[in-house]
PDB file of C-alpha atoms in Angstrom:
ATOM      1  CA  MET A  76     -19.284  28.466 -91.294  1.00  0.00           C
ATOM      2  CA  GLY A  77     -15.946  29.967 -92.320  1.00  0.00           C
ATOM      3  CA  LEU A  78     -12.721  28.017 -91.951  1.00  0.00           C
ATOM      4  CA  GLU A  79     -11.651  30.177 -89.049  1.00  0.00           C
ATOM      5  CA  MET A  80     -14.351  28.490 -86.984  1.00  0.00           C
ATOM      6  CA  LEU A  81     -12.527  25.182 -87.384  1.00  0.00           C
ATOM      7  CA  GLY A  82      -9.735  26.535 -85.221  1.00  0.00           C
ATOM      8  CA  ALA A  83     -11.907  27.042 -82.139  1.00  0.00           C
ATOM      9  CA  PRO A  84     -10.618  25.180 -79.075  1.00  0.00           C
ATOM     10  CA  GLU A  85     -12.710  22.074 -78.393  1.00  0.00           C
ATOM     11  CA  ASP A  86     -12.263  18.848 -76.447  1.00  0.00           C
ATOM     12  CA  ASP A  87     -12.364  16.726 -79.622  1.00  0.00           C
ATOM     13  CA  GLY A  88      -8.825  17.701 -80.657  1.00  0.00           C
ATOM     14  CA  ARG A  89      -9.494  20.657 -82.966  1.00  0.00           C
ATOM     15  CA  ASP A  90      -7.637  23.109 -80.759  1.00  0.00           C
ATOM     16  CA  GLY A  91      -4.501  22.795 -82.894  1.00  0.00           C
ATOM     17  CA  LEU A  92      -6.063  23.748 -86.216  1.00  0.00           C
ATOM     18  CA  ARG A  93      -5.012  27.375 -86.140  1.00  0.00           C
ATOM     19  CA  LEU A  94      -1.419  26.187 -86.166  1.00  0.00           C
ATOM     20  CA  ALA A  95      -2.352  23.603 -88.785  1.00  0.00           C
ATOM     21  CA  ARG A  96      -3.479  26.406 -91.105  1.00  0.00           C
ATOM     22  CA  ALA A  97       0.011  27.839 -90.929  1.00  0.00           C
ATOM     23  CA  LEU A  98       1.617  24.452 -91.545  1.00  0.00           C
ATOM     24  CA  PHE A  99      -0.666  23.533 -94.445  1.00  0.00           C
ATOM     25  CA  PRO A 100      -1.553  26.850 -96.117  1.00  0.00           C
ATOM     26  CA  ALA A 101      -2.489  25.302 -99.463  1.00  0.00           C
ATOM     27  CA  MET A 102      -5.201  23.116 -97.960  1.00  0.00           C
ATOM     28  CA  ALA A 103      -6.450  25.941 -95.765  1.00  0.00           C
ATOM     29  CA  ALA A 104      -6.674  28.201 -98.805  1.00  0.00           C
ATOM     30  CA  GLU A 105      -8.593  25.517-100.686  1.00  0.00           C
ATOM     31  CA  LEU A 106     -11.166  25.288 -97.906  1.00  0.00           C
ATOM     32  CA  ASP A 107     -11.496  29.064 -97.651  1.00  0.00           C
ATOM     33  CA  ALA A 108     -11.966  29.353-101.399  1.00  0.00           C
ATOM     34  CA  ALA A 109     -14.563  26.593-101.429  1.00  0.00           C
ATOM     35  CA  TYR A 110     -16.532  28.302 -98.692  1.00  0.00           C
ATOM     36  CA  ALA A 111     -16.412  31.632-100.485  1.00  0.00           C
ATOM     37  CA  ALA A 112     -17.513  29.977-103.700  1.00  0.00           C
ATOM     38  CA  THR A 113     -20.453  28.348-101.964  1.00  0.00           C
ATOM     39  CA  ALA A 114     -21.722  31.714-100.817  1.00  0.00           C
ATOM     40  CA  GLY A 115     -21.723  32.839-104.431  1.00  0.00           C
ATOM     41  CA  GLY A 116     -23.366  29.714-105.841  1.00  0.00           C
ATOM     42  CA  ALA A 117     -20.307  28.357-107.649  1.00  0.00           C
ATOM     43  CA  ASP A 118     -19.870  24.769-108.767  1.00  0.00           C
ATOM     44  CA  VAL A 119     -18.674  23.168-105.536  1.00  0.00           C
ATOM     45  CA  PRO A 120     -20.258  20.208-103.737  1.00  0.00           C
ATOM     46  CA  GLY A 121     -23.685  21.204-102.515  1.00  0.00           C
ATOM     47  CA  ALA A 122     -23.452  24.883-103.482  1.00  0.00           C
ATOM     48  CA  ALA A 123     -26.741  26.711-103.212  1.00  0.00           C
ATOM     49  CA  GLY A 124     -26.687  27.758-106.877  1.00  0.00           C
ATOM     50  CA  GLN A 125     -25.865  24.291-108.181  1.00  0.00           C
ATOM     51  CA  ALA A 126     -28.728  22.392-109.763  1.00  0.00           C
ATOM     52  CA  GLY A 127     -29.904  19.728-107.346  1.00  0.00           C
ATOM     53  CA  GLY A 128     -27.124  20.573-104.923  1.00  0.00           C
ATOM     54  CA  GLU A 129     -27.654  20.407-101.203  1.00  0.00           C
ATOM     55  CA  GLN A 130     -25.846  22.338 -98.515  1.00  0.00           C
ATOM     56  CA  GLY A 131     -25.453  19.086 -96.606  1.00  0.00           C
ATOM     57  CA  ASP A 132     -23.209  17.713 -99.356  1.00  0.00           C
ATOM     58  CA  PHE A 133     -20.859  20.632 -99.006  1.00  0.00           C
ATOM     59  CA  ASP A 134     -20.865  20.394 -95.215  1.00  0.00           C
ATOM     60  CA  ALA A 135     -19.891  16.721 -95.464  1.00  0.00           C
ATOM     61  CA  TRP A 136     -17.111  17.562 -97.909  1.00  0.00           C
ATOM     62  CA  LEU A 137     -15.869  20.369 -95.683  1.00  0.00           C
ATOM     63  CA  ASP A 138     -15.881  18.084 -92.639  1.00  0.00           C
ATOM     64  CA  ALA A 139     -13.920  15.442 -94.531  1.00  0.00           C
ATOM     65  CA  ARG A 140     -11.289  17.940 -95.646  1.00  0.00           C
ATOM     66  CA  ALA A 141     -11.045  19.349 -92.135  1.00  0.00           C
ATOM     67  CA  ALA A 142     -10.583  15.819 -90.777  1.00  0.00           C
ATOM     68  CA  GLN A 143      -7.781  15.244 -93.269  1.00  0.00           C
ATOM     69  CA  LEU A 144      -6.159  18.481 -92.159  1.00  0.00           C
ATOM     70  CA  ARG A 145      -6.397  17.460 -88.506  1.00  0.00           C
ATOM     71  CA  THR A 146      -4.854  14.066 -89.260  1.00  0.00           C
ATOM     72  CA  GLU A 147      -1.930  15.519 -91.196  1.00  0.00           C
ATOM     73  CA  PHE A 148      -1.314  18.075 -88.462  1.00  0.00           C
ATOM     74  CA  ALA A 149      -1.477  15.471 -85.683  1.00  0.00           C
ATOM     75  CA  GLU A 150       0.893  13.087 -87.480  1.00  0.00           C
ATOM     76  CA  ALA A 151       3.406  15.763 -88.498  1.00  0.00           C
ATOM     77  CA  PRO A 152       5.589  15.426 -85.355  1.00  0.00           C
ATOM     78  CA  PHE A 153       5.888  11.676 -86.022  1.00  0.00           C
ATOM     79  CA  ALA A 154       6.565  11.981 -89.767  1.00  0.00           C
ATOM     80  CA  GLU A 155      10.033  10.395 -89.603  1.00  0.00           C
ATOM     81  CA  PHE A 156       8.962   7.434 -87.480  1.00  0.00           C
ATOM     82  CA  GLY A 157       7.549   4.210 -88.865  1.00  0.00           C
ATOM     83  CA  ASP A 158       4.886   3.707 -91.487  1.00  0.00           C
ATOM     84  CA  ALA A 159       1.540   5.447 -91.789  1.00  0.00           C
ATOM     85  CA  GLU A 160      -0.195   3.089 -89.357  1.00  0.00           C
ATOM     86  CA  VAL A 161       2.443   3.614 -86.675  1.00  0.00           C
ATOM     87  CA  ARG A 162       2.285   7.382 -87.089  1.00  0.00           C
ATOM     88  CA  GLU A 163      -1.490   7.266 -86.809  1.00  0.00           C
ATOM     89  CA  ARG A 164      -1.339   5.208 -83.594  1.00  0.00           C
ATOM     90  CA  LEU A 165       1.166   7.606 -82.038  1.00  0.00           C
ATOM     91  CA  ALA A 166      -0.849  10.651 -83.097  1.00  0.00           C
ATOM     92  CA  GLU A 167      -4.115   9.181 -81.811  1.00  0.00           C
ATOM     93  CA  ALA A 168      -2.546   8.362 -78.446  1.00  0.00           C
ATOM     94  CA  HIS A 169      -1.180  11.879 -78.124  1.00  0.00           C
ATOM     95  CA  ALA A 170      -4.513  13.436 -79.079  1.00  0.00           C
ATOM     96  CA  ALA A 171      -6.404  11.231 -76.596  1.00  0.00           C
ATOM     97  CA  ALA A 172      -3.997  12.067 -73.767  1.00  0.00           C
ATOM     98  CA  ARG A 173      -4.226  15.780 -74.586  1.00  0.00           C
ATOM     99  CA  ARG A 174      -8.003  15.663 -74.470  1.00  0.00           C
ATOM    100  CA  ILE A 175      -8.082  13.799 -71.151  1.00  0.00           C
ATOM    101  CA  ALA A 176      -5.458  16.018 -69.515  1.00  0.00           C
ATOM    102  CA  GLY A 177      -7.352  19.084 -70.684  1.00  0.00           C
ATOM    103  CA  TRP A 178     -10.304  18.176 -68.483  1.00  0.00           C
ATOM    104  CA  VAL A 179      -8.312  19.298 -65.445  1.00  0.00           C
ATOM    105  CA  GLY A 180      -6.451  22.077 -67.241  1.00  0.00           C
ATOM    106  CA  LEU A 181      -3.249  20.063 -67.557  1.00  0.00           C
ATOM    107  CA  PRO A 182      -1.239  20.788 -70.737  1.00  0.00           C
ATOM    108  CA  LEU A 183       0.352  17.833 -72.508  1.00  0.00           C
ATOM    109  CA  PRO A 184       3.873  18.437 -73.853  1.00  0.00           C
ATOM    110  CA  GLU A 185       4.300  18.247 -77.608  1.00  0.00           C
ATOM    111  CA  PRO A 186       5.839  15.033 -79.032  1.00  0.00           C
ATOM    112  CA  GLU A 187       9.157  16.754 -79.705  1.00  0.00           C
ATOM    113  CA  ALA A 188       9.575  17.356 -75.971  1.00  0.00           C
ATOM    114  CA  PHE A 189       9.835  13.630 -75.291  1.00  0.00           C
ATOM    115  CA  ALA A 190      12.593  13.176 -77.848  1.00  0.00           C
ATOM    116  CA  ALA A 191      14.369  16.195 -76.386  1.00  0.00           C
ATOM    117  CA  VAL A 192      14.683  14.530 -72.972  1.00  0.00           C
ATOM    118  CA  GLY A 193      16.011  11.300 -74.457  1.00  0.00           C
ATOM    119  CA  ALA A 194      12.977   9.210 -75.352  1.00  0.00           C
ATOM    120  CA  ASP A 195      13.867   6.809 -78.184  1.00  0.00           C
ATOM    121  CA  VAL A 196      10.834   7.625 -80.299  1.00  0.00           C
ATOM    122  CA  ALA A 197      12.308   5.851 -83.331  1.00  0.00           C
ATOM    123  CA  GLY A 198      12.839   2.711 -81.280  1.00  0.00           C
ATOM    124  CA  LEU A 199       9.335   2.931 -79.863  1.00  0.00           C
ATOM    125  CA  ALA A 200       7.919   3.325 -83.372  1.00  0.00           C
ATOM    126  CA  ALA A 201       9.816   0.236 -84.555  1.00  0.00           C
ATOM    127  CA  ALA A 202       8.505  -1.825 -81.633  1.00  0.00           C
ATOM    128  CA  LEU A 203       5.005  -0.500 -82.192  1.00  0.00           C
ATOM    129  CA  GLY A 204       5.097  -1.532 -85.834  1.00  0.00           C
ATOM    130  CA  GLY A 205       6.070  -5.069 -84.893  1.00  0.00           C
ATOM    131  CA  ASP A 206       3.346  -5.663 -82.313  1.00  0.00           C
ATOM    132  CA  PRO A 207      -0.261  -4.538 -82.772  1.00  0.00           C
ATOM    133  CA  THR A 208      -1.059  -5.328 -79.116  1.00  0.00           C
ATOM    134  CA  LEU A 209       1.219  -2.564 -77.845  1.00  0.00           C
ATOM    135  CA  ALA A 210      -0.303   0.823 -77.046  1.00  0.00           C
ATOM    136  CA  PRO A 211       1.632   4.104 -76.878  1.00  0.00           C
ATOM    137  CA  VAL A 212       0.758   5.796 -73.597  1.00  0.00           C
ATOM    138  CA  PHE A 213       1.440   9.433 -72.727  1.00  0.00           C
ATOM    139  CA  ALA A 214       0.984   9.313 -68.962  1.00  0.00           C
ATOM    140  CA  PRO A 215       1.037  12.066 -66.287  1.00  0.00           C
ATOM    141  CA  HIS A 216       2.779  11.032 -63.078  1.00  0.00           C
ATOM    142  CA  GLY A 217       2.301  13.055 -59.906  1.00  0.00           C
ATOM    143  CA  LEU A 218      -1.321  13.999 -60.542  1.00  0.00           C
ATOM    144  CA  GLY A 219      -2.473  12.625 -57.195  1.00  0.00           C
ATOM    145  CA  ALA A 220      -5.462  10.499 -56.227  1.00  0.00           C
ATOM    146  CA  GLU A 221      -7.877  13.435 -56.319  1.00  0.00           C
ATOM    147  CA  GLY A 222      -6.664  14.431 -59.762  1.00  0.00           C
ATOM    148  CA  TRP A 223      -7.404  10.962 -61.124  1.00  0.00           C
ATOM    149  CA  ARG A 224     -10.824  10.925 -59.484  1.00  0.00           C
ATOM    150  CA  ARG A 225     -11.616  14.178 -61.261  1.00  0.00           C
ATOM    151  CA  LEU A 226     -10.516  12.672 -64.577  1.00  0.00           C
ATOM    152  CA  PHE A 227     -12.712   9.609 -64.102  1.00  0.00           C
ATOM    153  CA  ALA A 228     -15.690  11.765 -63.146  1.00  0.00           C
ATOM    154  CA  ARG A 229     -15.255  14.005 -66.187  1.00  0.00           C
ATOM    155  CA  GLY A 230     -14.723  11.017 -68.478  1.00  0.00           C
ATOM    156  CA  SER A 231     -17.976   9.504 -67.261  1.00  0.00           C
ATOM    157  CA  GLU A 232     -19.827  12.730 -68.057  1.00  0.00           C
ATOM    158  CA  LEU A 233     -18.460  12.891 -71.600  1.00  0.00           C
ATOM    159  CA  ARG A 234     -18.887   9.247 -72.417  1.00  0.00           C
ATOM    160  CA  GLY A 235     -22.428   9.351 -71.144  1.00  0.00           C
ATOM    161  CA  ALA A 236     -23.126  12.215 -73.525  1.00  0.00           C
ATOM    162  CA  GLU A 237     -21.425  10.508 -76.489  1.00  0.00           C
ATOM    163  CA  HIS A 238     -22.178   6.789 -76.068  1.00  0.00           C
ATOM    164  CA  GLY A 239     -24.545   6.429 -73.125  1.00  0.00           C
ATOM    165  CA  GLY A 240     -23.980   3.652 -70.643  1.00  0.00           C
ATOM    166  CA  ARG A 241     -22.657   3.531 -67.111  1.00  0.00           C
ATOM    167  CA  ALA A 242     -20.224   5.840 -65.399  1.00  0.00           C
ATOM    168  CA  LEU A 243     -16.689   4.573 -64.818  1.00  0.00           C
ATOM    169  CA  ARG A 244     -15.477   4.775 -61.235  1.00  0.00           C
ATOM    170  CA  LEU A 245     -12.076   4.538 -59.590  1.00  0.00           C
ATOM    171  CA  ALA A 246     -11.808   2.677 -56.277  1.00  0.00           C
ATOM    172  CA  LEU A 247      -8.616   2.644 -54.203  1.00  0.00           C
ATOM    173  CA  ALA A 248      -7.964   0.232 -51.352  1.00  0.00           C
ATOM    174  CA  GLY A 249      -6.983   1.847 -48.062  1.00  0.00           C
ATOM    175  CA  GLU A 250      -3.317   0.879 -48.300  1.00  0.00           C
ATOM    176  CA  VAL A 251      -3.206   2.189 -51.863  1.00  0.00           C
ATOM    177  CA  GLU A 252      -4.778   5.483 -50.857  1.00  0.00           C
ATOM    178  CA  GLN A 253      -2.306   5.837 -48.017  1.00  0.00           C
ATOM    179  CA  GLU A 254       0.768   5.375 -50.217  1.00  0.00           C
ATOM    180  CA  PHE A 255      -0.649   6.601 -53.506  1.00  0.00           C
ATOM    181  CA  ALA A 256       2.365   8.831 -54.126  1.00  0.00           C
ATOM    182  CA  LEU A 257       4.582   5.732 -54.482  1.00  0.00           C
ATOM    183  CA  LEU A 258       2.405   4.391 -57.278  1.00  0.00           C
ATOM    184  CA  ASP A 259       1.895   7.821 -58.840  1.00  0.00           C
ATOM    185  CA  ALA A 260       5.614   8.564 -59.161  1.00  0.00           C
ATOM    186  CA  ALA A 261       7.349   8.627 -62.533  1.00  0.00           C
ATOM    187  CA  PRO A 262       9.449   5.554 -63.402  1.00  0.00           C
ATOM    188  CA  GLY A 263      13.127   5.504 -62.505  1.00  0.00           C
ATOM    189  CA  ALA A 264      16.057   7.259 -64.131  1.00  0.00           C
ATOM    190  CA  GLY A 265      16.032   4.844 -67.068  1.00  0.00           C
ATOM    191  CA  THR A 266      12.755   6.303 -68.360  1.00  0.00           C
ATOM    192  CA  PRO A 267      12.925   9.880 -69.728  1.00  0.00           C
ATOM    193  CA  ALA A 268      10.274  12.179 -68.291  1.00  0.00           C
ATOM    194  CA  VAL A 269       9.121  15.601 -69.457  1.00  0.00           C
ATOM    195  CA  ARG A 270       8.484  18.199 -66.766  1.00  0.00           C
ATOM    196  CA  GLY A 271       4.860  19.297 -66.709  1.00  0.00           C
ATOM    197  CA  GLU A 272       3.001  21.737 -64.517  1.00  0.00           C
ATOM    198  CA  GLY A 273       3.794  21.568 -60.805  1.00  0.00           C
ATOM    199  CA  PRO A 274       4.772  18.053 -59.713  1.00  0.00           C
ATOM    200  CA  VAL A 275       3.568  16.354 -62.894  1.00  0.00           C
ATOM    201  CA  ARG A 276       6.051  14.446 -65.037  1.00  0.00           C
ATOM    202  CA  TRP A 277       5.004  13.013 -68.403  1.00  0.00           C
ATOM    203  CA  THR A 278       6.332   9.765 -69.870  1.00  0.00           C
ATOM    204  CA  LEU A 279       5.906   8.018 -73.220  1.00  0.00           C
ATOM    205  CA  ARG A 280       6.133   4.240 -73.164  1.00  0.00           C
ATOM    206  CA  LEU A 281       4.517   1.298 -74.927  1.00  0.00           C
ATOM    207  CA  VAL A 282       2.293  -0.873 -72.763  1.00  0.00           C
ATOM    208  CA  PRO A 283       0.867  -4.304 -73.744  1.00  0.00           C
ATOM    209  CA  ALA A 284      -2.832  -3.597 -74.169  1.00  0.00           C
ATOM    210  CA  GLY A 285      -4.383  -7.013 -74.610  1.00  0.00           C
ATOM    211  CA  LEU A 286      -7.507  -7.681 -72.562  1.00  0.00           C
ATOM    212  CA  ALA A 287      -5.324  -9.754 -70.199  1.00  0.00           C
ATOM    213  CA  PRO A 288      -1.615  -9.376 -69.363  1.00  0.00           C
ATOM    214  CA  PRO A 289       0.724 -11.231 -71.735  1.00  0.00           C
ATOM    215  CA  VAL A 290       2.581 -12.758 -68.773  1.00  0.00           C
ATOM    216  CA  LEU A 291       0.332 -14.593 -66.270  1.00  0.00           C
ATOM    217  CA  GLY A 292       0.859 -16.688 -63.172  1.00  0.00           C
ATOM    218  CA  LEU A 293       4.063 -15.026 -61.956  1.00  0.00           C
ATOM    219  CA  GLY A 294       4.810 -13.043 -58.819  1.00  0.00           C
ATOM    220  CA  TYR A 295       5.701  -9.387 -58.582  1.00  0.00           C
ATOM    221  CA  ALA A 296       9.413 -10.088 -58.916  1.00  0.00           C
ATOM    222  CA  HIS A 297       8.892 -10.970 -62.579  1.00  0.00           C
ATOM    223  CA  GLY A 298       8.696  -7.390 -63.858  1.00  0.00           C
ATOM    224  CA  PRO A 299       9.048  -4.760 -65.040  1.00  0.00           C
ATOM    225  CA  HIS A 300       5.539  -3.468 -64.555  1.00  0.00           C
ATOM    226  CA  ALA A 301       3.394  -0.720 -66.026  1.00  0.00           C
ATOM    227  CA  SER A 302       2.817   2.271 -63.754  1.00  0.00           C
ATOM    228  CA  LEU A 303      -0.531   3.116 -62.220  1.00  0.00           C
ATOM    229  CA  PRO A 304      -0.889   6.331 -64.312  1.00  0.00           C
ATOM    230  CA  GLU A 305      -0.214   4.345 -67.495  1.00  0.00           C
ATOM    231  CA  MET A 306      -2.959   1.837 -66.712  1.00  0.00           C
ATOM    232  CA  LEU A 307      -5.440   4.529 -65.703  1.00  0.00           C
ATOM    233  CA  MET A 308      -4.757   6.525 -68.863  1.00  0.00           C
ATOM    234  CA  LEU A 309      -5.198   3.399 -70.978  1.00  0.00           C
ATOM    235  CA  GLN A 310      -8.528   2.630 -69.355  1.00  0.00           C
ATOM    236  CA  LEU A 311      -9.838   6.173 -69.780  1.00  0.00           C
ATOM    237  CA  GLU A 312      -8.856   6.207 -73.447  1.00  0.00           C
ATOM    238  CA  ARG A 313     -10.595   2.881 -74.093  1.00  0.00           C
ATOM    239  CA  TYR A 314     -13.654   3.922 -72.106  1.00  0.00           C
ATOM    240  CA  LEU A 315     -14.103   7.102 -74.128  1.00  0.00           C
ATOM    241  CA  ALA A 316     -13.590   5.201 -77.396  1.00  0.00           C
ATOM    242  CA  ASP A 317     -16.263   2.677 -76.340  1.00  0.00           C
ATOM    243  CA  ARG A 318     -13.740  -0.176 -76.444  1.00  0.00           C
ATOM    244  CA  PRO A 319     -13.584  -3.120 -73.982  1.00  0.00           C
ATOM    245  CA  LEU A 320     -11.692  -2.249 -70.834  1.00  0.00           C
ATOM    246  CA  LEU A 321      -8.626  -4.201 -69.761  1.00  0.00           C
ATOM    247  CA  ASP A 322      -8.443  -6.749 -66.935  1.00  0.00           C
ATOM    248  CA  ALA A 323     -12.127  -7.649 -66.748  1.00  0.00           C
ATOM    249  CA  ARG A 324     -11.015 -11.238 -66.039  1.00  0.00           C
ATOM    250  CA  SER A 325      -7.451 -10.710 -64.896  1.00  0.00           C
ATOM    251  CA  PHE A 326      -5.200  -8.627 -62.654  1.00  0.00           C
ATOM    252  CA  THR A 327      -2.136  -6.576 -63.588  1.00  0.00           C
ATOM    253  CA  TRP A 328       0.762  -5.876 -61.222  1.00  0.00           C
ATOM    254  CA  LEU A 329       1.637  -2.180 -60.919  1.00  0.00           C
ATOM    255  CA  ALA A 330       5.073  -0.655 -60.429  1.00  0.00           C
ATOM    256  CA  GLY A 331       5.930   0.616 -56.948  1.00  0.00           C
ATOM    257  CA  PRO A 332       5.955  -1.721 -53.904  1.00  0.00           C
ATOM    258  CA  LEU A 333       3.920  -0.709 -50.856  1.00  0.00           C
ATOM    259  CA  ALA A 334       4.313  -1.176 -47.092  1.00  0.00           C
ATOM    260  CA  ASP A 335       8.117  -1.279 -47.304  1.00  0.00           C
ATOM    261  CA  GLY A 336       7.967  -4.060 -49.868  1.00  0.00           C
ATOM    262  CA  ARG A 337       5.486  -6.266 -48.042  1.00  0.00           C
ATOM    263  CA  LEU A 338       2.723  -5.510 -50.551  1.00  0.00           C
ATOM    264  CA  ALA A 339       2.440  -4.802 -54.271  1.00  0.00           C
ATOM    265  CA  ALA A 340      -0.435  -3.047 -56.037  1.00  0.00           C
ATOM    266  CA  ARG A 341      -2.605  -4.665 -58.691  1.00  0.00           C
ATOM    267  CA  HIS A 342      -5.172  -3.376 -61.169  1.00  0.00           C
ATOM    268  CA  VAL A 343      -8.496  -4.949 -62.131  1.00  0.00           C
ATOM    269  CA  TYR A 344     -11.681  -3.848 -63.863  1.00  0.00           C
ATOM    270  CA  ASP A 345     -14.879  -4.831 -62.069  1.00  0.00           C
ATOM    271  CA  ALA A 346     -17.312  -4.961 -64.982  1.00  0.00           C
ATOM    272  CA  ALA A 347     -20.335  -5.655 -62.777  1.00  0.00           C
ATOM    273  CA  GLU A 348     -19.750  -2.407 -60.882  1.00  0.00           C
ATOM    274  CA  SER A 349     -18.154  -0.481 -63.784  1.00  0.00           C
ATOM    275  CA  THR A 350     -15.210   0.254 -61.498  1.00  0.00           C
ATOM    276  CA  VAL A 351     -11.436   0.226 -61.911  1.00  0.00           C
ATOM    277  CA  ARG A 352     -10.112  -1.161 -58.624  1.00  0.00           C
ATOM    278  CA  ILE A 353      -6.588  -0.787 -57.290  1.00  0.00           C
ATOM    279  CA  SER A 354      -5.789  -3.117 -54.407  1.00  0.00           C
ATOM    280  CA  SER A 355      -2.739  -5.027 -53.218  1.00  0.00           C
ATOM    281  CA  ARG A 356      -1.378  -8.505 -52.601  1.00  0.00           C
ATOM    282  CA  GLU A 357       1.799 -10.038 -51.232  1.00  0.00           C
ATOM    283  CA  PRO A 358       4.544  -9.831 -53.891  1.00  0.00           C
ATOM    284  CA  GLY A 359       4.915 -13.612 -53.935  1.00  0.00           C
ATOM    285  CA  ASN A 360       1.315 -14.175 -55.029  1.00  0.00           C
ATOM    286  CA  GLN A 361       1.208 -16.199 -58.262  1.00  0.00           C
ATOM    287  CA  GLY A 362      -2.469 -16.548 -59.048  1.00  0.00           C
ATOM    288  CA  PRO A 363      -3.294 -17.856 -62.545  1.00  0.00           C
ATOM    289  CA  HIS A 364      -5.085 -14.636 -63.489  1.00  0.00           C
ATOM    290  CA  LEU A 365      -2.464 -12.262 -62.083  1.00  0.00           C
ATOM    291  CA  GLY A 366       0.315 -11.034 -64.347  1.00  0.00           C
ATOM    292  CA  SER A 367       2.502  -8.325 -65.788  1.00  0.00           C
ATOM    293  CA  ARG A 368       2.358  -5.887 -68.687  1.00  0.00           C
ATOM    294  CA  PRO A 369       6.086  -5.119 -69.194  1.00  0.00           C
ATOM    295  CA  PRO A 370       6.374  -1.620 -70.670  1.00  0.00           C
ATOM    296  CA  ILE A 371       8.822  -0.622 -73.390  1.00  0.00           C
ATOM    297  CA  GLY A 372      10.594   2.694 -73.182  1.00  0.00           C
TER     298      GLY A 372
END
């Protein structure tokens, strides 16, 4: 396999490698040279002409170098923000969101686009470095209920192929379905949003991603609250990564009151049914397992 094959568009995040070759020509040249040398039996890992060498050794080396190239390319837009761990978390979140959005043909804006509309990426990186429970979330608002159902269906197909296990479903209560657009809307003017395709608006915020909300036992008035798209994106990312899903034993309030303020939406994961459920309660409800995940950004 020549290096040009590494630039083929795929769901696993390798679709940006053609651009990566241009950004990191020295590493690309090294890989090309190593491949050419292998064909001629030179002294590279696993070359056919090397005594005792195995082609598998070279393939493993090539995969490792390609992975390094992908990582450097993915982290490049975040190079000036935070330490290496913070950059890796931001890059991984962006790559995961790009993969998920791609299932329905939805392009994810590049990281620079969020800074261009006023997102304080440096401030987000600083907060991220100080709290390992925060998760950067690139979320599409305006996708619609059917769009999210398609994402959950596609995610179940892919996870089944990669990890096995049960499909993940999305269940919406009747009142949620009826006023889904209120929950699907981008946050207010204080949160910068990047214009996507059609009605979609993308946001970048940090959301507390502990298994339960950090603030429990308070009513809806004690916000702010994460948006529905942010919670759904978080769950899909964790599901695909084979990580425990959030709110298996708790509920999270969601931004956007319903029924003219008489109801507020909440999120829960029904582990027994492998279903993310969105229902509602009166805003004054203060159950001990109901709480808020105040976003930053």
